[in-house]
């Protein structure tokens, strides 16, 4: 059994002066919810029943996914759904997760895909929201702190402003019948808020400004 939920929000939706905020938000959702406050509960449940879980933040989406032994799908969805209903955003975990994001950034900075993206950004239009957004300690802790910006408050505001059920797509795979799967999903995800604030999509990012600067003529 498996599930994936993609939110139509990513790096292009975060402030350019706080690159990595969308990725940091992704990390924070794994650290407990009101219904399941223990930081490791979700991962323990998934791994304890033959599964694995992950997430990824892109330019225009953030996707969360897991697989698990079919007998434990409903329990996994109980925990997973709460990411999008009432996460805790535990303040004491902020510095630790900044370090986790920073470590991931350092470890993967030489990946071919990241090098190619960095090369693309050499021609990025500064008036467009396209930017490098994996995040590190400098962009998430040091620079915001120097400006008097509270990262904890910023990530909560980012989540509340952008994690909207109208911009989410959920896929669930299980051995239950389709009507039963529909019931399971509705029971667990019906409380995901619809804020009415729809995420920008496609060419709406940057308005009339192109993502990449045109080649000079002549």
GROMACS .gro file of C-alpha atoms in nm:
model
  218
    1UNK     CA    1   0.000   0.000   0.000
    2UNK     CA    2   0.118   0.354  -0.059
    3UNK     CA    3   0.019   0.719  -0.068
    4UNK     CA    4   0.154   1.046  -0.203
    5UNK     CA    5   0.032   1.399  -0.154
    6UNK     CA    6   0.166   1.685  -0.362
    7UNK     CA    7   0.112   2.047  -0.264
    8UNK     CA    8   0.131   2.294  -0.552
    9UNK     CA    9   0.379   2.508  -0.360
   10UNK     CA   10   0.757   2.510  -0.377
   11UNK     CA   11   1.064   2.728  -0.399
   12UNK     CA   12   0.903   2.982  -0.631
   13UNK     CA   13   0.648   3.061  -0.361
   14UNK     CA   14   0.898   3.142  -0.084
   15UNK     CA   15   1.056   3.485  -0.027
   16UNK     CA   16   1.373   3.524  -0.231
   17UNK     CA   17   1.545   3.668   0.074
   18UNK     CA   18   1.483   3.343   0.266
   19UNK     CA   19   1.580   3.066   0.022
   20UNK     CA   20   1.508   2.720   0.155
   21UNK     CA   21   1.194   2.814   0.351
   22UNK     CA   22   0.972   2.576   0.149
   23UNK     CA   23   1.223   2.293   0.199
   24UNK     CA   24   1.250   2.375   0.570
   25UNK     CA   25   0.871   2.363   0.600
   26UNK     CA   26   0.878   2.015   0.445
   27UNK     CA   27   1.125   1.903   0.713
   28UNK     CA   28   0.923   2.049   0.999
   29UNK     CA   29   0.606   1.857   0.910
   30UNK     CA   30   0.777   1.530   1.004
   31UNK     CA   31   0.832   1.646   1.363
   32UNK     CA   32   0.495   1.582   1.521
   33UNK     CA   33   0.132   1.690   1.501
   34UNK     CA   34  -0.131   1.771   1.759
   35UNK     CA   35  -0.286   1.426   1.719
   36UNK     CA   36   0.053   1.248   1.719
   37UNK     CA   37   0.291   1.479   1.907
   38UNK     CA   38   0.591   1.246   1.936
   39UNK     CA   39   0.854   1.367   1.687
   40UNK     CA   40   0.938   1.023   1.552
   41UNK     CA   41   0.589   0.870   1.556
   42UNK     CA   42   0.519   0.886   1.183
   43UNK     CA   43   0.854   0.745   1.073
   44UNK     CA   44   0.849   0.477   1.346
   45UNK     CA   45   0.505   0.359   1.239
   46UNK     CA   46   0.598   0.347   0.870
   47UNK     CA   47   0.933   0.172   0.920
   48UNK     CA   48   0.791  -0.058   1.187
   49UNK     CA   49   0.544  -0.198   0.937
   50UNK     CA   50   0.770  -0.265   0.643
   51UNK     CA   51   0.755   0.073   0.477
   52UNK     CA   52   0.956   0.381   0.393
   53UNK     CA   53   0.876   0.749   0.362
   54UNK     CA   54   1.023   1.056   0.201
   55UNK     CA   55   0.948   1.402   0.066
   56UNK     CA   56   1.084   1.637  -0.197
   57UNK     CA   57   1.059   2.011  -0.261
   58UNK     CA   58   1.075   2.143  -0.616
   59UNK     CA   59   1.023   2.482  -0.778
   60UNK     CA   60   0.644   2.455  -0.794
   61UNK     CA   61   0.551   2.160  -0.573
   62UNK     CA   62   0.630   1.976  -0.252
   63UNK     CA   63   0.551   1.605  -0.252
   64UNK     CA   64   0.523   1.373   0.048
   65UNK     CA   65   0.505   0.996   0.005
   66UNK     CA   66   0.519   0.660   0.182
   67UNK     CA   67   0.465   0.291   0.127
   68UNK     CA   68   0.373   0.035   0.393
   69UNK     CA   69   0.242  -0.318   0.449
   70UNK     CA   70  -0.122  -0.316   0.327
   71UNK     CA   71  -0.263  -0.409   0.669
   72UNK     CA   72  -0.138  -0.080   0.814
   73UNK     CA   73  -0.248   0.170   0.550
   74UNK     CA   74  -0.521   0.329   0.763
   75UNK     CA   75  -0.286   0.379   1.058
   76UNK     CA   76  -0.030   0.538   0.829
   77UNK     CA   77  -0.293   0.770   0.683
   78UNK     CA   78  -0.405   0.863   1.035
   79UNK     CA   79  -0.057   1.000   1.096
   80UNK     CA   80   0.018   1.128   0.746
   81UNK     CA   81  -0.302   1.329   0.711
   82UNK     CA   82  -0.221   1.530   1.022
   83UNK     CA   83   0.077   1.688   0.843
   84UNK     CA   84  -0.182   1.889   0.653
   85UNK     CA   85  -0.431   1.942   0.937
   86UNK     CA   86  -0.242   2.048   1.249
   87UNK     CA   87   0.139   2.013   1.257
   88UNK     CA   88   0.315   2.129   1.573
   89UNK     CA   89   0.611   2.322   1.428
   90UNK     CA   90   0.792   2.262   1.757
   91UNK     CA   91   1.008   2.567   1.823
   92UNK     CA   92   1.279   2.367   2.001
   93UNK     CA   93   1.334   2.165   1.682
   94UNK     CA   94   1.411   2.465   1.460
   95UNK     CA   95   1.788   2.479   1.506
   96UNK     CA   96   1.822   2.102   1.472
   97UNK     CA   97   1.628   2.100   1.146
   98UNK     CA   98   1.828   2.394   1.012
   99UNK     CA   99   2.135   2.178   1.067
  100UNK     CA  100   1.966   1.886   0.889
  101UNK     CA  101   1.883   2.105   0.587
  102UNK     CA  102   2.235   2.247   0.588
  103UNK     CA  103   2.387   1.898   0.599
  104UNK     CA  104   2.168   1.786   0.309
  105UNK     CA  105   2.267   2.095   0.111
  106UNK     CA  106   2.640   2.029   0.168
  107UNK     CA  107   2.612   1.659   0.091
  108UNK     CA  108   2.430   1.706  -0.240
  109UNK     CA  109   2.579   2.028  -0.371
  110UNK     CA  110   2.798   1.844  -0.621
  111UNK     CA  111   2.515   1.629  -0.762
  112UNK     CA  112   2.492   1.659  -1.141
  113UNK     CA  113   2.132   1.778  -1.124
  114UNK     CA  114   2.216   2.053  -0.880
  115UNK     CA  115   2.516   2.162  -1.086
  116UNK     CA  116   2.294   2.184  -1.394
  117UNK     CA  117   2.039   2.390  -1.201
  118UNK     CA  118   2.313   2.623  -1.074
  119UNK     CA  119   2.431   2.672  -1.433
  120UNK     CA  120   2.075   2.760  -1.538
  121UNK     CA  121   2.053   3.019  -1.261
  122UNK     CA  122   2.352   3.206  -1.405
  123UNK     CA  123   2.107   3.343  -1.661
  124UNK     CA  124   1.813   3.381  -1.422
  125UNK     CA  125   1.620   3.706  -1.436
  126UNK     CA  126   1.660   3.880  -1.096
  127UNK     CA  127   1.308   4.020  -1.135
  128UNK     CA  128   1.163   3.667  -1.147
  129UNK     CA  129   1.119   3.446  -0.836
  130UNK     CA  130   1.340   3.168  -0.980
  131UNK     CA  131   1.629   3.111  -0.739
  132UNK     CA  132   1.842   2.850  -0.565
  133UNK     CA  133   1.625   2.726  -0.282
  134UNK     CA  134   1.763   2.415  -0.115
  135UNK     CA  135   1.848   2.625   0.190
  136UNK     CA  136   2.139   2.613   0.433
  137UNK     CA  137   2.235   2.754   0.772
  138UNK     CA  138   2.330   3.088   0.620
  139UNK     CA  139   2.000   3.145   0.437
  140UNK     CA  140   1.773   3.005   0.710
  141UNK     CA  141   1.945   3.110   1.033
  142UNK     CA  142   2.227   3.360   0.995
  143UNK     CA  143   2.085   3.605   0.742
  144UNK     CA  144   1.727   3.611   0.881
  145UNK     CA  145   1.867   3.660   1.232
  146UNK     CA  146   2.080   3.953   1.114
  147UNK     CA  147   1.760   4.116   0.982
  148UNK     CA  148   1.564   4.043   1.299
  149UNK     CA  149   1.344   3.786   1.123
  150UNK     CA  150   1.204   3.496   1.326
  151UNK     CA  151   1.235   3.177   1.118
  152UNK     CA  152   0.989   2.988   1.336
  153UNK     CA  153   0.718   3.249   1.280
  154UNK     CA  154   0.808   3.269   0.910
  155UNK     CA  155   0.770   2.895   0.847
  156UNK     CA  156   0.433   2.886   1.024
  157UNK     CA  157   0.316   3.180   0.817
  158UNK     CA  158   0.441   3.013   0.497
  159UNK     CA  159   0.251   2.694   0.583
  160UNK     CA  160  -0.073   2.869   0.677
  161UNK     CA  161  -0.060   3.091   0.370
  162UNK     CA  162   0.024   2.821   0.116
  163UNK     CA  163  -0.081   2.475   0.233
  164UNK     CA  164  -0.433   2.484   0.096
  165UNK     CA  165  -0.643   2.175   0.017
  166UNK     CA  166  -0.742   2.332  -0.316
  167UNK     CA  167  -0.378   2.309  -0.425
  168UNK     CA  168  -0.322   1.950  -0.308
  169UNK     CA  169  -0.339   1.625  -0.502
  170UNK     CA  170  -0.358   1.298  -0.312
  171UNK     CA  171  -0.308   0.948  -0.448
  172UNK     CA  172  -0.369   0.638  -0.234
  173UNK     CA  173  -0.302   0.277  -0.329
  174UNK     CA  174  -0.446  -0.007  -0.120
  175UNK     CA  175  -0.613  -0.343  -0.151
  176UNK     CA  176  -0.944  -0.212  -0.021
  177UNK     CA  177  -1.230  -0.150  -0.264
  178UNK     CA  178  -1.247   0.192  -0.424
  179UNK     CA  179  -1.553   0.297  -0.219
  180UNK     CA  180  -1.376   0.193   0.101
  181UNK     CA  181  -1.057   0.379   0.005
  182UNK     CA  182  -1.267   0.688  -0.071
  183UNK     CA  183  -1.425   0.662   0.274
  184UNK     CA  184  -1.086   0.619   0.443
  185UNK     CA  185  -0.950   0.927   0.266
  186UNK     CA  186  -1.252   1.146   0.334
  187UNK     CA  187  -1.252   1.056   0.703
  188UNK     CA  188  -0.888   1.160   0.741
  189UNK     CA  189  -0.841   1.448   0.500
  190UNK     CA  190  -1.173   1.633   0.518
  191UNK     CA  191  -1.031   1.866   0.784
  192UNK     CA  192  -0.743   1.987   0.567
  193UNK     CA  193  -0.817   2.361   0.543
  194UNK     CA  194  -0.923   2.534   0.225
  195UNK     CA  195  -0.789   2.885   0.262
  196UNK     CA  196  -0.915   3.023  -0.068
  197UNK     CA  197  -0.562   3.147  -0.138
  198UNK     CA  198  -0.460   2.966  -0.455
  199UNK     CA  199  -0.094   2.917  -0.539
  200UNK     CA  200   0.053   3.087  -0.843
  201UNK     CA  201   0.109   2.851  -1.134
  202UNK     CA  202   0.303   2.854  -1.458
  203UNK     CA  203   0.362   3.191  -1.618
  204UNK     CA  204   0.184   3.366  -1.331
  205UNK     CA  205   0.518   3.349  -1.148
  206UNK     CA  206   0.701   3.673  -1.214
  207UNK     CA  207   0.414   3.827  -1.409
  208UNK     CA  208   0.551   3.966  -1.737
  209UNK     CA  209   0.909   3.891  -1.636
  210UNK     CA  210   1.070   3.583  -1.800
  211UNK     CA  211   1.248   3.335  -1.574
  212UNK     CA  212   1.561   3.344  -1.791
  213UNK     CA  213   1.709   3.665  -1.927
  214UNK     CA  214   1.684   3.690  -2.307
  215UNK     CA  215   2.006   3.652  -2.501
  216UNK     CA  216   2.163   3.983  -2.591
  217UNK     CA  217   2.107   4.082  -2.951
  218UNK     CA  218   2.383   4.183  -3.188
   0.00000   0.00000   0.00000
